[in-house]
């Protein structure tokens, strides 16, 4: 009798602790979601008035950013962000894809075990260190050593630094995508007499296409959102970028540089810059998620028989 | 109509593999350079 009562008490206690843990987890999840929702609401509340005041077209399409005169045209910063992001992909995509192919397909297991953590370590380097190295080495090289001319602080410098910074993202996600391709695809291709490279380009890369595209888009997101390294090497001049060697200012840099002294409509315009950035980031992440989750093309069942 | 191939499949394999390894070496080289640069500059000042 005593035994049964004790067991019942134990079961009741277990149920209670399950319920407590379940509620705590639900509370934690809701807290995270509601914090994000509150941040979004706050940014929208602060930024939307200035967009509607000036009109979205003027705000996004004007090239004049002069807060002291009440002019808030974001186009130079949008163009600067686009140029720097595109440049980062030009630098980072070939290197990243090549790195992923090497590590997933070509490297022996020992080399992979050694190289993959090293490349992942790149993601752990603080962005201010990248910016510091850009200022110390890259900017003087562009200004003097490379005979390219210009002030050195430029879209080119920012693109190269960002190109290096997006490498771990592109390599990491691409490796996952390449490793997810079934071994049988490779075996089938090799059995038909294709070389390893033909197998990679003709079979593995097309099968991993979705994951690789997602990697590139997430790399783009990383480049768009980067602030510190870009501020340190991009020059931050508010001007429409007419050359890759010209100084540019990105959306993130615009917020970081001016928020400390902004007030009134100026501060609202910076929040509106945040809204633009927020939309760009959400869109890129949404596209990456969709592409990554898209149904993969399956090999026909009778492929082996054919 | 197929395009005439500049290189044989085996030669393409060799060239491509070399290029892939070169790109990976460049990536790792950048990492080592960053770490080395920060350590050499920083350590000398610390001492």
Short mmCIF file of C-alpha atoms in Angstrom, two decimals:
data_model
loop_
_atom_site.label_atom_id
_atom_site.label_comp_id
_atom_site.label_asym_id
_atom_site.label_seq_id
_atom_site.Cartn_x
_atom_site.Cartn_y
_atom_site.Cartn_z
CA UNK A 1 0.00 0.00 0.00
CA UNK A 2 2.78 2.29 1.07
CA UNK A 3 4.70 1.42 -2.09
CA UNK A 4 1.75 2.34 -4.34
CA UNK A 5 1.28 5.70 -2.59
CA UNK A 6 4.98 6.48 -2.97
CA UNK A 7 4.89 5.61 -6.69
CA UNK A 8 1.84 7.82 -7.19
CA UNK A 9 3.56 10.72 -5.47
CA UNK A 10 6.64 10.19 -7.63
CA UNK A 11 4.55 10.16 -10.85
CA UNK A 12 2.68 13.29 -9.79
CA UNK A 13 5.98 15.06 -9.05
CA UNK A 14 7.36 14.00 -12.44
CA UNK A 15 4.24 15.33 -14.18
CA UNK A 16 4.55 18.59 -12.29
CA UNK A 17 8.22 19.02 -13.20
CA UNK A 18 7.41 18.21 -16.86
CA UNK A 19 4.74 20.88 -16.83
CA UNK A 20 7.03 23.44 -15.20
CA UNK A 21 9.80 22.78 -17.74
CA UNK A 22 7.31 22.91 -20.62
CA UNK A 23 5.96 26.27 -19.41
CA UNK A 24 9.45 27.66 -18.86
CA UNK A 25 10.46 26.68 -22.40
CA UNK A 26 7.28 28.20 -23.82
CA UNK A 27 7.95 31.39 -21.86
CA UNK A 28 11.52 31.53 -23.19
CA UNK A 29 10.33 31.03 -26.77
CA UNK A 30 7.62 33.66 -26.40
CA UNK A 31 10.10 36.09 -24.84
CA UNK A 32 12.45 35.73 -27.81
CA UNK A 33 9.65 36.20 -30.35
CA UNK A 34 8.07 39.12 -28.48
CA UNK A 35 11.46 40.85 -28.09
CA UNK A 36 11.95 40.64 -31.85
CA UNK A 37 8.41 41.86 -32.44
CA UNK A 38 8.93 44.79 -30.06
CA UNK A 39 12.20 45.76 -31.78
CA UNK A 40 10.43 45.64 -35.15
CA UNK A 41 7.52 47.74 -33.85
CA UNK A 42 9.91 50.25 -32.29
CA UNK A 43 11.92 50.67 -35.50
CA UNK A 44 8.73 51.01 -37.56
CA UNK A 45 7.22 53.55 -35.12
CA UNK A 46 10.38 55.67 -35.14
CA UNK A 47 11.21 55.39 -38.82
CA UNK A 48 7.93 55.33 -40.73
CA UNK A 49 6.88 58.96 -40.03
CA UNK A 50 9.89 60.42 -41.84
CA UNK A 51 9.37 58.08 -44.82
CA UNK A 52 5.72 59.15 -45.15
CA UNK A 53 6.63 62.81 -44.47
CA UNK A 54 9.12 63.04 -47.34
CA UNK A 55 7.50 60.36 -49.45
CA UNK A 56 9.04 56.93 -50.03
CA UNK A 57 10.22 57.90 -53.51
CA UNK A 58 12.16 60.93 -52.32
CA UNK A 59 13.52 59.07 -49.31
CA UNK A 60 14.76 56.11 -51.33
CA UNK A 61 15.48 57.86 -54.63
CA UNK A 62 17.11 61.18 -53.71
CA UNK A 63 20.90 61.49 -53.70
CA UNK A 64 20.96 64.35 -51.18
CA UNK A 65 21.71 63.41 -47.60
CA UNK A 66 22.13 66.63 -45.61
CA UNK A 67 20.45 66.22 -42.21
CA UNK A 68 21.21 69.82 -41.16
CA UNK A 69 19.10 71.01 -44.13
CA UNK A 70 16.43 68.37 -43.61
CA UNK A 71 17.41 66.39 -46.72
CA UNK A 72 17.28 62.65 -46.26
CA UNK A 73 17.97 60.89 -49.55
CA UNK A 74 19.15 57.32 -49.02
CA UNK A 75 20.15 56.50 -52.60
CA UNK A 76 23.94 57.00 -52.13
CA UNK A 77 23.89 54.63 -49.18
CA UNK A 78 21.71 52.07 -50.97
CA UNK A 79 24.04 52.21 -53.99
CA UNK A 80 27.10 52.02 -51.72
CA UNK A 81 25.70 48.94 -49.99
CA UNK A 82 24.88 47.33 -53.35
CA UNK A 83 28.35 48.01 -54.80
CA UNK A 84 30.18 46.77 -51.72
CA UNK A 85 27.98 43.66 -51.46
CA UNK A 86 28.40 42.83 -55.14
CA UNK A 87 32.15 43.35 -54.81
CA UNK A 88 32.23 41.09 -51.76
CA UNK A 89 30.53 38.34 -53.76
CA UNK A 90 32.95 38.79 -56.66
CA UNK A 91 35.81 38.19 -54.20
CA UNK A 92 34.15 35.68 -51.90
CA UNK A 93 32.08 33.50 -54.22
CA UNK A 94 34.84 31.92 -56.33
CA UNK A 95 37.11 31.42 -53.33
CA UNK A 96 34.27 30.13 -51.17
CA UNK A 97 32.90 27.75 -53.75
CA UNK A 98 36.37 26.46 -54.58
CA UNK A 99 37.09 25.98 -50.89
CA UNK A 100 33.84 24.09 -50.39
CA UNK A 101 34.46 21.84 -53.41
CA UNK A 102 38.00 21.11 -52.23
CA UNK A 103 36.96 20.29 -48.68
CA UNK A 104 33.85 18.29 -49.59
CA UNK A 105 35.06 16.47 -52.69
CA UNK A 106 38.81 16.59 -53.23
CA UNK A 107 40.57 16.75 -49.89
CA UNK A 108 41.59 13.58 -48.06
CA UNK A 109 39.78 13.11 -44.75
CA UNK A 110 42.81 14.20 -42.66
CA UNK A 111 43.26 17.42 -44.59
CA UNK A 112 39.52 18.12 -44.28
CA UNK A 113 39.61 17.58 -40.52
CA UNK A 114 42.44 20.08 -40.30
CA UNK A 115 41.28 22.70 -42.83
CA UNK A 116 37.56 22.93 -42.07
CA UNK A 117 37.95 24.14 -38.47
CA UNK A 118 40.62 26.58 -39.66
CA UNK A 119 38.24 28.16 -42.14
CA UNK A 120 35.47 28.20 -39.55
CA UNK A 121 37.92 30.10 -37.34
CA UNK A 122 37.70 32.97 -39.86
CA UNK A 123 34.12 33.53 -38.65
CA UNK A 124 35.37 33.92 -35.10
CA UNK A 125 37.71 36.81 -35.86
CA UNK A 126 36.04 40.04 -34.69
CA UNK A 127 35.08 42.37 -37.52
CA UNK A 128 37.11 45.19 -36.02
CA UNK A 129 40.24 43.08 -36.59
CA UNK A 130 39.34 42.71 -40.26
CA UNK A 131 38.82 46.47 -40.43
CA UNK A 132 42.12 47.08 -38.67
CA UNK A 133 43.99 44.90 -41.14
CA UNK A 134 42.18 46.59 -43.99
CA UNK A 135 43.29 50.00 -42.72
CA UNK A 136 46.86 48.89 -42.09
CA UNK A 137 47.52 46.88 -45.23
CA UNK A 138 44.80 47.04 -47.85
CA UNK A 139 44.06 50.77 -47.89
CA UNK A 140 47.74 51.84 -48.22
CA UNK A 141 48.22 49.12 -50.84
CA UNK A 142 45.33 50.42 -52.94
CA UNK A 143 46.49 54.04 -52.47
CA UNK A 144 50.20 53.56 -53.12
CA UNK A 145 51.42 50.03 -53.65
CA UNK A 146 48.88 48.88 -56.18
CA UNK A 147 49.19 52.02 -58.32
CA UNK A 148 45.42 52.15 -58.54
CA UNK A 149 45.22 55.68 -57.16
CA UNK A 150 42.46 57.24 -55.14
CA UNK A 151 42.36 57.70 -51.39
CA UNK A 152 42.55 53.96 -50.68
CA UNK A 153 39.47 54.13 -48.47
CA UNK A 154 37.09 52.86 -51.08
CA UNK A 155 34.42 50.45 -52.21
CA UNK A 156 37.23 48.18 -53.42
CA UNK A 157 38.81 47.95 -49.96
CA UNK A 158 35.43 47.30 -48.36
CA UNK A 159 34.59 44.68 -51.00
CA UNK A 160 37.84 42.77 -50.46
CA UNK A 161 37.49 42.80 -46.67
CA UNK A 162 33.83 41.75 -46.86
CA UNK A 163 34.71 39.11 -49.46
CA UNK A 164 37.04 37.53 -46.91
CA UNK A 165 34.48 37.89 -44.14
CA UNK A 166 31.75 36.04 -46.06
CA UNK A 167 34.02 33.08 -46.82
CA UNK A 168 33.14 30.98 -43.73
CA UNK A 169 29.41 31.43 -44.40
CA UNK A 170 29.68 30.44 -48.07
CA UNK A 171 32.12 27.58 -47.44
CA UNK A 172 30.29 26.16 -44.42
CA UNK A 173 26.81 26.04 -45.95
CA UNK A 174 28.11 24.92 -49.36
CA UNK A 175 29.99 22.03 -47.75
CA UNK A 176 26.78 20.93 -46.02
CA UNK A 177 24.96 21.09 -49.36
CA UNK A 178 27.67 19.14 -51.19
CA UNK A 179 27.87 16.48 -48.47
CA UNK A 180 24.10 16.03 -48.61
CA UNK A 181 24.34 14.75 -52.21
CA UNK A 182 23.96 10.95 -52.03
CA UNK A 183 27.12 8.91 -52.58
CA UNK A 184 25.27 6.90 -55.24
CA UNK A 185 25.15 9.96 -57.54
CA UNK A 186 28.94 10.12 -57.57
CA UNK A 187 29.32 6.38 -57.90
CA UNK A 188 26.92 6.28 -60.84
CA UNK A 189 28.76 9.05 -62.63
CA UNK A 190 32.18 7.49 -62.02
CA UNK A 191 30.86 4.12 -63.17
CA UNK A 192 29.88 5.71 -66.47
CA UNK A 193 33.49 6.76 -66.97
CA UNK A 194 33.33 10.38 -65.89
CA UNK A 195 36.37 11.88 -64.22
CA UNK A 196 36.08 13.23 -60.69
CA UNK A 197 35.89 16.80 -62.00
CA UNK A 198 33.21 15.87 -64.54
CA UNK A 199 31.28 14.25 -61.70
CA UNK A 200 31.61 17.38 -59.57
CA UNK A 201 30.51 19.81 -62.30
CA UNK A 202 27.95 17.56 -63.98
CA UNK A 203 26.35 15.75 -61.06
CA UNK A 204 27.29 17.00 -57.59
CA UNK A 205 27.06 20.77 -58.16
CA UNK A 206 23.67 20.64 -59.93
CA UNK A 207 22.30 18.39 -57.16
CA UNK A 208 23.61 20.76 -54.46
CA UNK A 209 22.54 23.88 -56.34
CA UNK A 210 19.84 24.94 -53.85
CA UNK A 211 22.14 24.78 -50.87
CA UNK A 212 24.90 26.64 -52.69
CA UNK A 213 22.51 29.41 -53.76
CA UNK A 214 21.31 29.66 -50.15
CA UNK A 215 24.94 29.92 -49.02
CA UNK A 216 25.56 32.77 -51.44
CA UNK A 217 22.42 34.62 -50.33
CA UNK A 218 23.30 34.21 -46.65
CA UNK A 219 26.79 35.47 -47.48
CA UNK A 220 25.14 38.48 -49.12
CA UNK A 221 23.12 39.02 -45.94
CA UNK A 222 26.33 38.94 -43.92
CA UNK A 223 27.92 41.50 -46.26
CA UNK A 224 24.89 43.81 -46.19
CA UNK A 225 24.73 43.75 -42.39
CA UNK A 226 28.43 44.22 -41.65
CA UNK A 227 29.25 47.55 -40.04
CA UNK A 228 32.54 47.96 -38.24
CA UNK A 229 34.96 46.63 -40.86
CA UNK A 230 33.18 48.63 -43.56
CA UNK A 231 33.28 51.87 -41.57
CA UNK A 232 37.02 51.45 -41.11
CA UNK A 233 37.91 51.00 -44.80
CA UNK A 234 35.10 52.35 -47.00
CA UNK A 235 35.78 56.07 -46.58
CA UNK A 236 32.15 56.82 -45.62
CA UNK A 237 31.67 59.75 -48.01
CA UNK A 238 28.01 60.38 -48.82
CA UNK A 239 28.26 60.22 -52.60
CA UNK A 240 26.91 58.07 -55.37
CA UNK A 241 29.71 55.58 -56.10
CA UNK A 242 31.02 56.45 -59.59
CA UNK A 243 34.09 54.24 -59.31
CA UNK A 244 35.16 51.21 -57.32
CA UNK A 245 38.06 53.34 -56.03
CA UNK A 246 35.74 56.05 -54.67
CA UNK A 247 34.82 56.25 -50.98
CA UNK A 248 31.33 54.97 -50.24
CA UNK A 249 28.97 54.86 -47.29
CA UNK A 250 26.77 51.86 -46.62
CA UNK A 251 23.39 51.78 -44.87
CA UNK A 252 24.85 50.24 -41.71
CA UNK A 253 27.70 52.74 -41.61
CA UNK A 254 25.22 55.59 -42.02
CA UNK A 255 23.36 54.53 -38.89
CA UNK A 256 26.48 53.83 -36.84
CA UNK A 257 28.24 57.06 -37.75
CA UNK A 258 25.37 59.47 -37.14
CA UNK A 259 23.19 57.93 -34.43
CA UNK A 260 25.29 59.29 -31.55
CA UNK A 261 24.44 62.94 -32.30
CA UNK A 262 21.18 62.67 -34.25
CA UNK A 263 17.90 64.02 -32.91
CA UNK A 264 14.42 64.76 -34.21
CA UNK A 265 13.85 64.10 -37.91
CA UNK A 266 17.51 63.15 -38.35
CA UNK A 267 17.19 60.33 -35.80
CA UNK A 268 13.93 59.25 -37.42
CA UNK A 269 15.69 59.15 -40.81
CA UNK A 270 18.31 56.84 -39.30
CA UNK A 271 15.58 54.58 -37.96
CA UNK A 272 14.10 54.64 -41.47
CA UNK A 273 17.54 53.56 -42.75
CA UNK A 274 17.20 50.70 -40.28
CA UNK A 275 13.83 49.79 -41.79
CA UNK A 276 15.38 49.59 -45.27
CA UNK A 277 18.19 47.44 -43.91
CA UNK A 278 15.73 45.29 -42.00
CA UNK A 279 13.66 44.68 -45.15
CA UNK A 280 16.75 43.83 -47.20
CA UNK A 281 18.00 41.39 -44.53
CA UNK A 282 14.60 39.77 -44.07
CA UNK A 283 14.18 39.40 -47.83
CA UNK A 284 17.61 37.82 -48.25
CA UNK A 285 17.08 35.43 -45.33
CA UNK A 286 13.60 34.58 -46.59
CA UNK A 287 14.89 33.80 -50.08
CA UNK A 288 17.76 31.74 -48.64
CA UNK A 289 15.33 29.79 -46.47
CA UNK A 290 13.01 29.12 -49.39
CA UNK A 291 15.79 28.12 -51.75
CA UNK A 292 17.35 25.87 -49.12
CA UNK A 293 14.04 24.25 -48.29
CA UNK A 294 12.98 23.87 -51.93
CA UNK A 295 12.33 20.31 -52.99
CA UNK A 296 15.38 18.75 -54.52
CA UNK A 297 15.16 17.20 -57.95
CA UNK A 298 15.16 13.47 -57.40
CA UNK A 299 16.95 11.07 -59.63
CA UNK A 300 14.56 8.94 -61.67
CA UNK A 301 13.93 5.54 -60.08
CA UNK A 302 14.83 3.63 -63.20
CA UNK A 303 18.09 5.57 -63.66
CA UNK A 304 20.15 2.51 -62.85
CA UNK A 305 18.24 0.36 -65.32
CA UNK A 306 18.58 2.99 -68.05
CA UNK B 1 26.89 20.50 -82.17
CA UNK B 2 29.38 20.22 -79.34
CA UNK B 3 32.18 22.63 -78.61
CA UNK B 4 35.65 21.23 -79.21
CA UNK B 5 37.42 20.69 -75.87
CA UNK B 6 40.65 22.55 -75.28
CA UNK B 7 41.91 20.02 -72.79
CA UNK B 8 41.36 16.32 -72.35
CA UNK B 9 39.17 15.29 -69.39
CA UNK B 10 42.25 14.13 -67.49
CA UNK B 11 44.09 17.41 -68.08
CA UNK B 12 40.95 19.36 -67.09
CA UNK B 13 40.79 17.30 -63.92
CA UNK B 14 44.41 18.17 -63.09
CA UNK B 15 44.01 21.88 -63.84
CA UNK B 16 40.72 22.16 -61.94
CA UNK B 17 42.04 20.29 -58.92
CA UNK B 18 45.10 22.54 -58.83
CA UNK B 19 42.91 25.65 -59.03
CA UNK B 20 40.59 24.41 -56.28
CA UNK B 21 43.50 23.65 -53.99
CA UNK B 22 45.08 27.01 -54.80
CA UNK B 23 41.86 28.81 -53.84
CA UNK B 24 41.64 26.85 -50.58
CA UNK B 25 45.29 27.58 -49.84
CA UNK B 26 44.60 31.29 -50.46
CA UNK B 27 41.69 31.19 -48.00
CA UNK B 28 43.75 29.46 -45.32
CA UNK B 29 46.67 31.77 -46.15
CA UNK B 30 44.49 34.81 -45.47
CA UNK B 31 43.52 33.37 -42.10
CA UNK B 32 47.11 32.60 -41.16
CA UNK B 33 48.19 36.06 -42.32
CA UNK B 34 45.53 37.78 -40.19
CA UNK B 35 46.40 35.75 -37.11
CA UNK B 36 50.13 36.19 -37.71
CA UNK B 37 49.84 39.93 -38.36
CA UNK B 38 47.83 40.60 -35.22
CA UNK B 39 50.11 38.42 -33.09
CA UNK B 40 53.38 39.89 -34.34
CA UNK B 41 52.20 43.49 -34.06
CA UNK B 42 50.44 42.97 -30.76
CA UNK B 43 52.97 40.76 -29.04
CA UNK B 44 55.87 43.13 -29.70
CA UNK B 45 53.94 46.02 -28.12
CA UNK B 46 52.88 43.93 -25.12
CA UNK B 47 56.45 42.95 -24.26
#
